[in-house]
Amino acid sequence: MAADSVTAVEADVELHPRIKAERERGLVESADDCKKKRFDLMVERKMAHLLPPRLEGENPEAVEPTTVFHQHKEIDYQGRLWILLPSGVKGVDPLDTKKIMLVLCPKSGVHCIRLFPQTGHLLLSAGLDGSCKVWSVQQGQVMRTYNGHTAAVRDVQFNNDGTKFVSVSFDRYLRLWDTESGKVLGTYTPIDMCRCFNNKVVAYDATTGKITQEYNHHLAPVNTITFVEDNGTKMVTSSDDKKVLVWEWDIGVPIKYISDPTMHSMPLITMHPTGERYSLQHKKKMEGHNTAGYACDIIVSPDGQFVCSRDADGKICFWVFKKTRMLQKYHAHDKGPAIGVVWHPVEPSVVFTCGWDGVIKMWQ
């Protein structure tokens, strides 16, 4: 029988209550699905300006990664790998008492820098040309280049022993690299998070590439994730919804909620070395630098006494943490903001900065 014939017959027949309930439930579910899709599309249109648009016919697959080693040998005469700390070197050798000790000039702007964990003898840079580079601090030369992104690299981060690092780019891909060989150990691209409108934090299993946990309590795009304990049991997230949430690892419900009417959207978070509590301190306010429109980095010295912040005008500012007083201000970079900063883990008087002018500087 035709569908309209069945409908006509059923119109004159009283249906069983269970059948009626199932049909009503199906109509409600379909209406909710349509409403959710319309809402997702509306939010996607609002957030589309945050990421570069996908062009028609653009290849959605990740590019083939390549790597180049720029030195003569990857192993020294003692059989030691190039990523290990050279024998007899404990930290940065202060050969000069000038303010700027070392200047590295990549071919493009640099958005982020990271030092090798615990020793700081190698420096990892994230370039606006889509490449990552590892530099030797002692030699001032690039050791290896990692090419695996088609857009600017937003952030990079070493693991605890420096044998691997993660790069995340505006091409919507996150890649896990082997520092020594330059091989890609994993490529991840969550479709929903690429659109940046689902307001979630997603945890992956690096071996399988599958999502293991979702943290979904923010009401706007998530800006930063910061692990606040050495064993990685807790993390802090900030979002455009002007909230800070503290999470227990692998638990999808936040354990602490920090929000205040005076708070703004926080694109970056850093942890104080003695940080054990999570609370808003109204009196700890450091004013005098212009960071509007840029996610300029901020870092605390290893002893927790000083704070170094970046400026949209290319300046770096040093503050006394307890008194929130500006100690020094230097002009560090031209043609754009001073976007990144990192404190040396061994030499407490050494700071590295980078900017969109394509220069990495080491300050003492």
XYZ file of N, CA, C and O in Angstrom, residues 96-248:
612
model
N 79.594 37.580 27.237
C 79.511 39.031 27.097
C 78.606 39.577 28.185
O 77.631 38.943 28.580
N 78.935 40.748 28.671
C 78.120 41.366 29.708
C 77.089 42.326 29.140
O 76.431 43.038 29.874
N 76.942 42.351 27.814
C 75.961 43.231 27.200
C 74.554 42.740 27.487
O 74.330 41.594 27.871
N 73.624 43.619 27.205
C 72.219 43.297 27.468
C 71.742 42.174 26.553
O 71.092 41.228 26.985
N 72.068 42.246 25.262
C 71.680 41.209 24.303
C 72.903 40.355 24.025
O 73.928 40.841 23.568
N 72.807 39.050 24.296
C 73.953 38.162 24.173
C 73.952 37.398 22.858
O 74.992 37.110 22.303
N 72.795 37.025 22.363
C 72.713 36.170 21.189
C 71.504 36.575 20.370
O 70.435 36.842 20.916
N 71.660 36.636 19.059
C 70.565 36.978 18.154
C 70.483 35.902 17.083
O 71.453 35.646 16.368
N 69.333 35.234 16.993
C 69.073 34.239 15.958
C 68.048 34.828 15.000
O 67.047 35.398 15.433
N 68.278 34.696 13.702
C 67.412 35.319 12.700
C 66.811 34.265 11.777
O 67.424 33.899 10.763
N 65.658 33.716 12.099
C 64.975 32.821 11.153
C 64.536 33.591 9.904
O 64.564 34.818 9.860
N 64.097 32.853 8.885
C 63.692 33.476 7.631
C 62.314 34.107 7.715
O 61.952 34.910 6.856
N 61.522 33.735 8.699
C 60.178 34.294 8.830
C 59.944 34.674 10.283
O 60.785 34.434 11.157
N 58.793 35.268 10.546
C 58.453 35.630 11.910
C 58.323 34.413 12.799
O 58.036 33.309 12.346
N 58.524 34.621 14.091
C 58.456 33.541 15.081
C 57.326 33.850 16.050
O 57.233 34.968 16.578
N 56.461 32.870 16.278
C 55.305 33.081 17.141
C 55.503 32.512 18.542
O 54.858 32.973 19.484
N 56.371 31.523 18.697
C 56.508 30.875 19.989
C 57.887 30.233 20.092
O 58.427 29.749 19.086
N 58.476 30.237 21.280
C 59.754 29.561 21.525
C 59.654 28.750 22.809
O 58.929 29.121 23.737
N 60.393 27.640 22.844
C 60.465 26.783 24.021
C 61.904 26.294 24.187
O 62.584 26.011 23.201
N 62.362 26.168 25.433
C 63.694 25.665 25.724
C 63.635 24.189 26.083
O 62.623 23.687 26.596
N 64.751 23.487 25.817
C 64.844 22.065 26.134
C 64.674 21.883 27.644
O 65.273 22.610 28.438
N 63.840 20.932 28.080
C 63.555 20.779 29.519
C 64.814 20.534 30.338
O 65.712 19.803 29.931
N 64.884 21.172 31.485
C 65.887 20.990 32.536
C 67.265 21.558 32.192
O 67.964 22.058 33.067
N 67.697 21.511 30.944
C 69.035 21.987 30.588
C 69.008 23.281 29.795
O 69.881 24.133 29.984
N 68.073 23.455 28.883
C 67.968 24.681 28.108
C 69.067 24.870 27.081
O 69.308 25.988 26.632
N 69.735 23.783 26.666
C 70.821 23.927 25.685
C 70.306 23.976 24.251
O 71.040 24.331 23.340
N 69.035 23.605 24.035
C 68.409 23.686 22.723
C 67.170 24.568 22.819
O 66.515 24.622 23.863
N 66.855 25.245 21.713
C 65.693 26.129 21.657
C 64.827 25.729 20.473
O 65.327 25.569 19.358
N 63.534 25.567 20.727
C 62.559 25.197 19.699
C 61.734 26.420 19.342
O 61.190 27.097 20.219
N 61.635 26.714 18.046
C 60.884 27.888 17.586
C 59.759 27.456 16.657
O 59.894 26.503 15.880
N 58.634 28.190 16.727
C 57.472 27.961 15.871
C 57.366 29.138 14.912
O 57.181 30.281 15.336
N 57.498 28.872 13.601
C 57.554 29.932 12.616
C 56.217 30.228 11.966
O 55.337 29.366 11.868
N 56.091 31.453 11.481
C 54.890 31.840 10.753
C 54.850 31.250 9.351
O 53.829 31.337 8.673
N 55.958 30.648 8.895
C 55.980 29.991 7.594
C 55.544 28.534 7.666
O 55.604 27.826 6.662
N 55.119 28.068 8.845
C 54.638 26.702 9.009
C 55.710 25.708 9.394
O 55.424 24.503 9.447
N 56.918 26.150 9.668
C 58.006 25.239 10.035
C 58.388 25.425 11.496
O 58.165 26.481 12.087
N 58.985 24.380 12.059
C 59.552 24.422 13.400
C 61.054 24.182 13.290
O 61.488 23.389 12.447
N 61.824 24.847 14.140
C 63.276 24.716 14.103
C 63.807 24.493 15.513
O 63.297 25.065 16.468
N 64.857 23.675 15.606
C 65.580 23.486 16.856
C 66.950 24.119 16.701
O 67.683 23.808 15.756
N 67.298 25.018 17.637
C 68.546 25.775 17.593
C 69.466 25.343 18.725
O 69.006 24.969 19.802
N 70.769 25.422 18.482
C 71.758 25.226 19.535
C 72.045 26.581 20.175
O 72.443 27.531 19.490
N 71.829 26.675 21.488
C 72.043 27.940 22.180
C 73.530 28.276 22.234
O 73.923 29.437 22.081
N 74.396 27.254 22.430
C 75.829 27.512 22.522
C 76.416 27.936 21.171
O 77.236 28.858 21.095
N 75.989 27.284 20.088
C 76.543 27.575 18.773
C 75.806 28.701 18.052
O 76.359 29.328 17.143
N 74.560 28.940 18.426
C 73.771 29.950 17.739
C 73.374 29.534 16.336
O 73.140 30.394 15.481
N 73.267 28.234 16.072
C 72.960 27.718 14.738
C 71.735 26.808 14.802
O 71.456 26.185 15.835
N 71.035 26.732 13.677
C 69.886 25.844 13.594
C 70.381 24.414 13.412
O 71.287 24.143 12.620
N 69.801 23.488 14.174
C 70.212 22.087 14.126
C 69.328 21.280 13.177
O 69.816 20.552 12.330
N 68.011 21.413 13.325
C 67.084 20.649 12.477
C 65.837 21.471 12.220
O 65.376 22.213 13.096
N 65.287 21.334 10.997
C 64.039 21.987 10.606
C 62.967 20.930 10.389
O 63.230 19.885 9.769
N 61.760 21.206 10.860
C 60.627 20.286 10.750
C 59.535 20.989 9.945
O 58.967 21.991 10.389
N 59.227 20.458 8.768
C 58.195 21.025 7.894
C 57.007 20.070 7.844
O 57.140 18.942 7.370
N 55.843 20.537 8.323
C 54.682 19.668 8.320
C 53.361 20.406 8.379
O 52.322 19.781 8.579
N 53.395 21.728 8.189
C 52.177 22.525 8.247
C 52.116 23.466 7.052
O 53.157 23.896 6.534
N 50.902 23.779 6.637
C 50.699 24.688 5.507
C 50.349 26.096 5.958
O 50.179 26.981 5.121
N 50.218 26.318 7.250
C 49.928 27.646 7.797
C 50.841 27.886 8.991
O 51.623 27.019 9.386
N 50.742 29.066 9.566
C 51.614 29.439 10.682
C 51.413 28.490 11.861
O 50.303 28.039 12.144
N 52.504 28.189 12.545
C 52.460 27.335 13.731
C 52.113 28.210 14.935
O 52.807 29.195 15.217
N 51.055 27.865 15.624
C 50.559 28.674 16.747
C 51.326 28.401 18.037
O 51.605 29.309 18.813
N 51.677 27.139 18.294
C 52.333 26.818 19.559
C 53.111 25.520 19.412
O 52.782 24.667 18.559
N 54.136 25.371 20.228
C 54.935 24.141 20.305
C 55.209 23.856 21.771
O 55.215 24.763 22.602
N 55.450 22.567 22.077
C 55.718 22.205 23.459
C 56.476 20.890 23.506
O 56.081 19.908 22.877
N 57.595 20.860 24.265
C 58.352 19.635 24.499
C 57.613 18.746 25.502
O 56.822 19.232 26.327
N 57.911 17.430 25.453
C 57.510 16.568 26.555
C 58.530 16.715 27.681
O 59.464 17.515 27.611
N 58.389 15.928 28.745
C 59.203 16.147 29.941
C 60.687 15.897 29.724
O 61.524 16.520 30.394
N 61.069 14.994 28.823
C 62.488 14.712 28.597
C 63.013 15.283 27.284
O 64.192 15.107 26.955
N 62.171 15.965 26.523
C 62.608 16.634 25.304
C 62.773 15.734 24.103
O 63.189 16.207 23.038
N 62.461 14.456 24.198
C 62.619 13.543 23.068
C 61.520 13.722 22.033
O 61.679 13.317 20.878
N 60.402 14.317 22.428
C 59.284 14.566 21.516
C 58.779 15.981 21.741
O 58.991 16.573 22.797
N 58.085 16.511 20.736
C 57.397 17.785 20.908
C 56.149 17.800 20.038
O 56.027 17.047 19.066
N 55.229 18.675 20.412
C 53.947 18.814 19.725
C 53.902 20.193 19.071
O 54.327 21.188 19.653
N 53.403 20.235 17.842
C 53.189 21.508 17.147
C 51.722 21.597 16.733
O 51.137 20.612 16.275
N 51.139 22.766 16.892
C 49.755 22.993 16.494
C 49.718 24.229 15.607
O 50.384 25.222 15.885
N 48.969 24.141 14.506
C 49.022 25.164 13.478
C 47.628 25.663 13.139
O 46.605 25.033 13.463
N 47.589 26.806 12.450
C 46.328 27.353 11.970
C 45.785 26.587 10.772
O 44.706 26.917 10.284
N 46.501 25.567 10.284
C 45.948 24.715 9.238
C 45.042 23.629 9.806
O 44.629 22.726 9.093
N 44.760 23.702 11.122
C 43.843 22.810 11.823
C 44.444 21.431 12.092
O 43.698 20.471 12.292
N 45.751 21.319 12.099
C 46.383 20.036 12.385
C 47.317 20.164 13.577
O 47.974 21.199 13.764
N 47.362 19.118 14.370
C 48.278 18.988 15.492
C 49.168 17.793 15.221
O 48.678 16.712 14.879
N 50.497 17.980 15.376
C 51.421 16.912 15.031
C 52.387 16.650 16.177
O 52.867 17.579 16.831
N 52.661 15.352 16.368
C 53.618 14.898 17.371
C 54.890 14.466 16.658
O 54.851 13.600 15.782
N 56.031 15.083 17.028
C 57.301 14.868 16.341
C 58.290 14.154 17.240
O 58.275 14.323 18.462
N 59.192 13.403 16.614
C 60.370 12.884 17.288
C 61.481 13.914 17.124
O 61.875 14.232 15.994
N 61.996 14.439 18.224
C 62.953 15.551 18.154
C 64.234 15.142 17.446
O 64.777 15.898 16.633
N 64.729 13.948 17.728
C 66.013 13.532 17.174
C 65.963 13.282 15.674
O 66.751 13.823 14.894
N 64.994 12.473 15.225
C 64.947 12.053 13.827
C 64.075 12.939 12.953
O 64.231 12.936 11.728
N 63.143 13.694 13.546
C 62.233 14.520 12.774
C 61.042 13.770 12.214
O 60.305 14.315 11.383
N 60.826 12.532 12.644
C 59.688 11.756 12.163
C 58.407 12.207 12.853
O 58.419 12.620 14.009
N 57.303 12.105 12.136
C 55.994 12.423 12.695
C 55.426 11.162 13.335
O 55.227 10.144 12.661
N 55.165 11.225 14.626
C 54.641 10.074 15.362
C 53.124 10.056 15.414
O 52.536 9.018 15.726
N 52.490 11.185 15.114
C 51.032 11.232 15.132
C 50.519 12.529 14.549
O 51.149 13.580 14.696
N 49.386 12.452 13.867
C 48.718 13.621 13.291
C 47.262 13.599 13.721
O 46.584 12.585 13.546
N 46.782 14.705 14.266
C 45.432 14.774 14.814
C 44.736 16.005 14.267
O 45.325 17.081 14.181
N 43.457 15.848 13.918
C 42.664 16.968 13.436
C 41.197 16.732 13.762
O 40.456 16.184 12.956
N 40.749 17.105 14.963
C 39.336 16.974 15.311
C 38.497 17.950 14.499
O 38.750 19.155 14.519
N 37.504 17.451 13.782
C 36.720 18.285 12.863
C 35.989 19.394 13.608
O 36.017 20.558 13.219
N 35.354 19.043 14.721
C 34.592 20.049 15.447
C 35.501 21.130 16.012
O 35.193 22.303 15.967
N 36.658 20.728 16.549
C 37.535 21.719 17.150
C 38.203 22.570 16.086
O 38.601 23.695 16.344
N 38.339 22.034 14.873
C 38.904 22.842 13.797
C 38.000 24.032 13.506
O 38.458 25.081 13.094
N 36.702 23.843 13.671
C 35.785 24.959 13.451
C 35.778 25.904 14.644
O 35.257 27.007 14.540
N 36.293 25.441 15.793
C 36.488 26.310 16.956
C 35.159 26.830 17.501
O 35.090 27.948 17.971
N 34.100 26.003 17.434
C 32.848 26.495 17.989
C 32.221 25.523 18.972
O 31.121 25.764 19.444
N 32.896 24.427 19.296
C 32.267 23.488 20.221
C 32.685 23.710 21.662
O 32.168 23.049 22.556
N 33.645 24.634 21.910
C 33.997 25.079 23.262
C 34.465 23.938 24.162
O 34.253 23.984 25.372
N 35.104 22.940 23.588
C 35.523 21.767 24.348
C 37.038 21.678 24.437
O 37.768 22.223 23.622
N 37.483 20.954 25.460
C 38.865 20.501 25.548
C 38.846 19.002 25.307
O 38.060 18.276 25.930
N 39.688 18.545 24.380
C 39.669 17.144 23.977
C 41.018 16.511 24.295
O 42.071 17.085 23.977
N 41.001 15.336 24.917
C 42.218 14.581 25.215
C 42.319 13.397 24.265
O 41.337 12.692 24.030
N 43.531 13.183 23.711
C 43.778 12.105 22.768
C 44.676 11.044 23.375
O 45.506 11.332 24.246
N 44.525 9.822 22.880
C 45.507 8.771 23.113
C 46.540 8.879 21.998
O 46.225 8.688 20.823
N 47.786 9.217 22.344
C 48.807 9.474 21.331
C 49.146 8.230 20.522
O 49.623 8.337 19.388
N 48.911 7.039 21.054
C 49.251 5.806 20.337
C 48.195 5.426 19.312
O 48.519 4.944 18.232
N 46.919 5.666 19.635
C 45.841 5.267 18.730
C 45.220 6.446 17.984
O 44.577 6.249 16.957
N 45.399 7.671 18.499
C 44.791 8.842 17.871
C 43.323 9.015 18.188
O 42.662 9.871 17.603
N 42.794 8.232 19.119
C 41.380 8.312 19.462
C 41.163 9.256 20.643
O 42.036 9.431 21.495
N 39.983 9.864 20.673
C 39.621 10.760 21.769
C 39.282 9.925 22.997
O 38.466 9.010 22.946
N 39.924 10.249 24.125
C 39.698 9.502 25.362
C 38.820 10.248 26.359
O 38.197 9.617 27.208
N 38.798 11.575 26.285
C 37.997 12.346 27.235
C 37.680 13.710 26.648
O 38.484 14.281 25.912
N 36.501 14.233 26.967
C 36.100 15.578 26.579
C 35.738 16.376 27.823
O 35.094 15.858 28.736
N 36.194 17.620 27.857
C 35.911 18.520 28.973
C 35.063 19.666 28.409
O 35.557 20.519 27.701
N 33.790 19.644 28.752
C 32.832 20.507 28.067
C 32.049 21.325 29.082
O 30.934 20.988 29.452
N 32.676 22.433 29.571
C 31.958 23.320 30.480
C 32.169 24.795 30.142
O 31.626 25.654 30.839
N 32.942 25.086 29.115
C 33.118 26.479 28.702
C 31.993 26.884 27.758
O 31.439 26.048 27.025
N 31.690 28.165 27.742
C 30.607 28.686 26.913
C 31.117 29.429 25.691
O 30.321 30.001 24.947
N 32.432 29.436 25.478
C 33.047 30.112 24.335
C 34.337 29.354 23.989
O 34.746 28.457 24.725
N 34.972 29.687 22.868
C 36.194 28.973 22.473
C 37.264 28.987 23.563
O 37.490 29.996 24.231
N 37.933 27.848 23.734
C 38.970 27.688 24.752
C 40.280 28.262 24.215
O 40.692 27.953 23.096
N 40.938 29.092 25.013
C 42.161 29.762 24.577
C 43.432 29.047 24.998
O 44.402 29.012 24.247
N 43.466 28.495 26.189
C 44.717 27.927 26.698
C 44.447 26.785 27.655
O 43.399 26.746 28.317
N 45.399 25.852 27.693
C 45.381 24.720 28.616
C 46.740 24.682 29.303
O 47.771 24.627 28.638
N 46.757 24.707 30.630
C 48.000 24.735 31.390
C 47.966 23.652 32.452
O 47.068 23.636 33.297
N 48.936 22.729 32.394
C 49.064 21.715 33.435
C 49.794 22.333 34.620
O 50.843 22.965 34.464
N 49.252 22.137 35.804
C 49.741 22.841 36.985
C 50.412 21.913 37.986
O 50.767 22.349 39.066
N 50.615 20.658 37.657
C 51.345 19.757 38.533
C 52.284 18.911 37.688
O 52.004 18.622 36.523
N 53.416 18.505 38.287
C 54.432 17.772 37.544
C 53.918 16.436 37.021
O 54.293 15.995 35.941
N 53.076 15.788 37.770
C 52.572 14.494 37.320
C 51.347 14.615 36.427
O 50.765 13.601 36.035
N 50.949 15.832 36.087
C 49.877 16.028 35.126
C 48.502 15.634 35.593
O 47.652 15.243 34.791
N 48.231 15.760 36.881
C 46.930 15.349 37.391
C 45.897 16.480 37.354
O 44.706 16.225 37.455
N 46.351 17.720 37.206
C 45.424 18.846 37.174
C 45.803 19.786 36.045
O 46.972 19.893 35.677
N 44.805 20.472 35.515
C 45.050 21.453 34.457
C 44.071 22.604 34.613
O 42.988 22.463 35.191
N 44.493 23.765 34.091
C 43.700 24.986 34.144
C 43.418 25.433 32.723
O 44.315 25.454 31.868
N 42.170 25.781 32.436
C 41.780 26.245 31.102
C 41.156 27.632 31.211
O 40.499 27.957 32.204
N 41.375 28.437 30.177
C 40.743 29.756 30.088
C 40.027 29.855 28.751
O 40.385 29.175 27.786
N 39.055 30.740 28.692
C 38.196 30.809 27.518
C 37.747 32.245 27.281
O 37.935 33.135 28.117
N 37.140 32.461 26.100
C 36.555 33.762 25.798
C 35.320 34.059 26.636
O 34.793 35.174 26.581
N 34.823 33.081 27.392
C 33.692 33.335 28.272
C 34.120 33.989 29.594
O 33.298 34.133 30.501
N 35.435 34.365 29.689
C 35.986 35.087 30.846
C 35.949 34.254 32.114
O 35.830 34.784 33.223
N 36.081 32.946 31.962
C 36.122 32.050 33.108
C 37.427 31.264 33.103
O 38.006 31.006 32.057
N 37.856 30.853 34.282
C 38.991 29.951 34.463
C 38.481 28.717 35.192
O 37.868 28.835 36.265
N 38.722 27.561 34.610
C 38.274 26.299 35.200
C 39.481 25.434 35.539
O 40.441 25.364 34.771
N 39.420 24.793 36.698
C 40.457 23.849 37.127
C 39.875 22.445 37.035
O 38.782 22.182 37.549
N 40.621 21.541 36.370
C 40.134 20.193 36.103
C 41.059 19.159 36.735
O 42.258 19.366 36.841
N 40.458 18.053 37.128
C 41.217 16.862 37.475
C 41.334 16.023 36.213
O 40.369 15.864 35.461
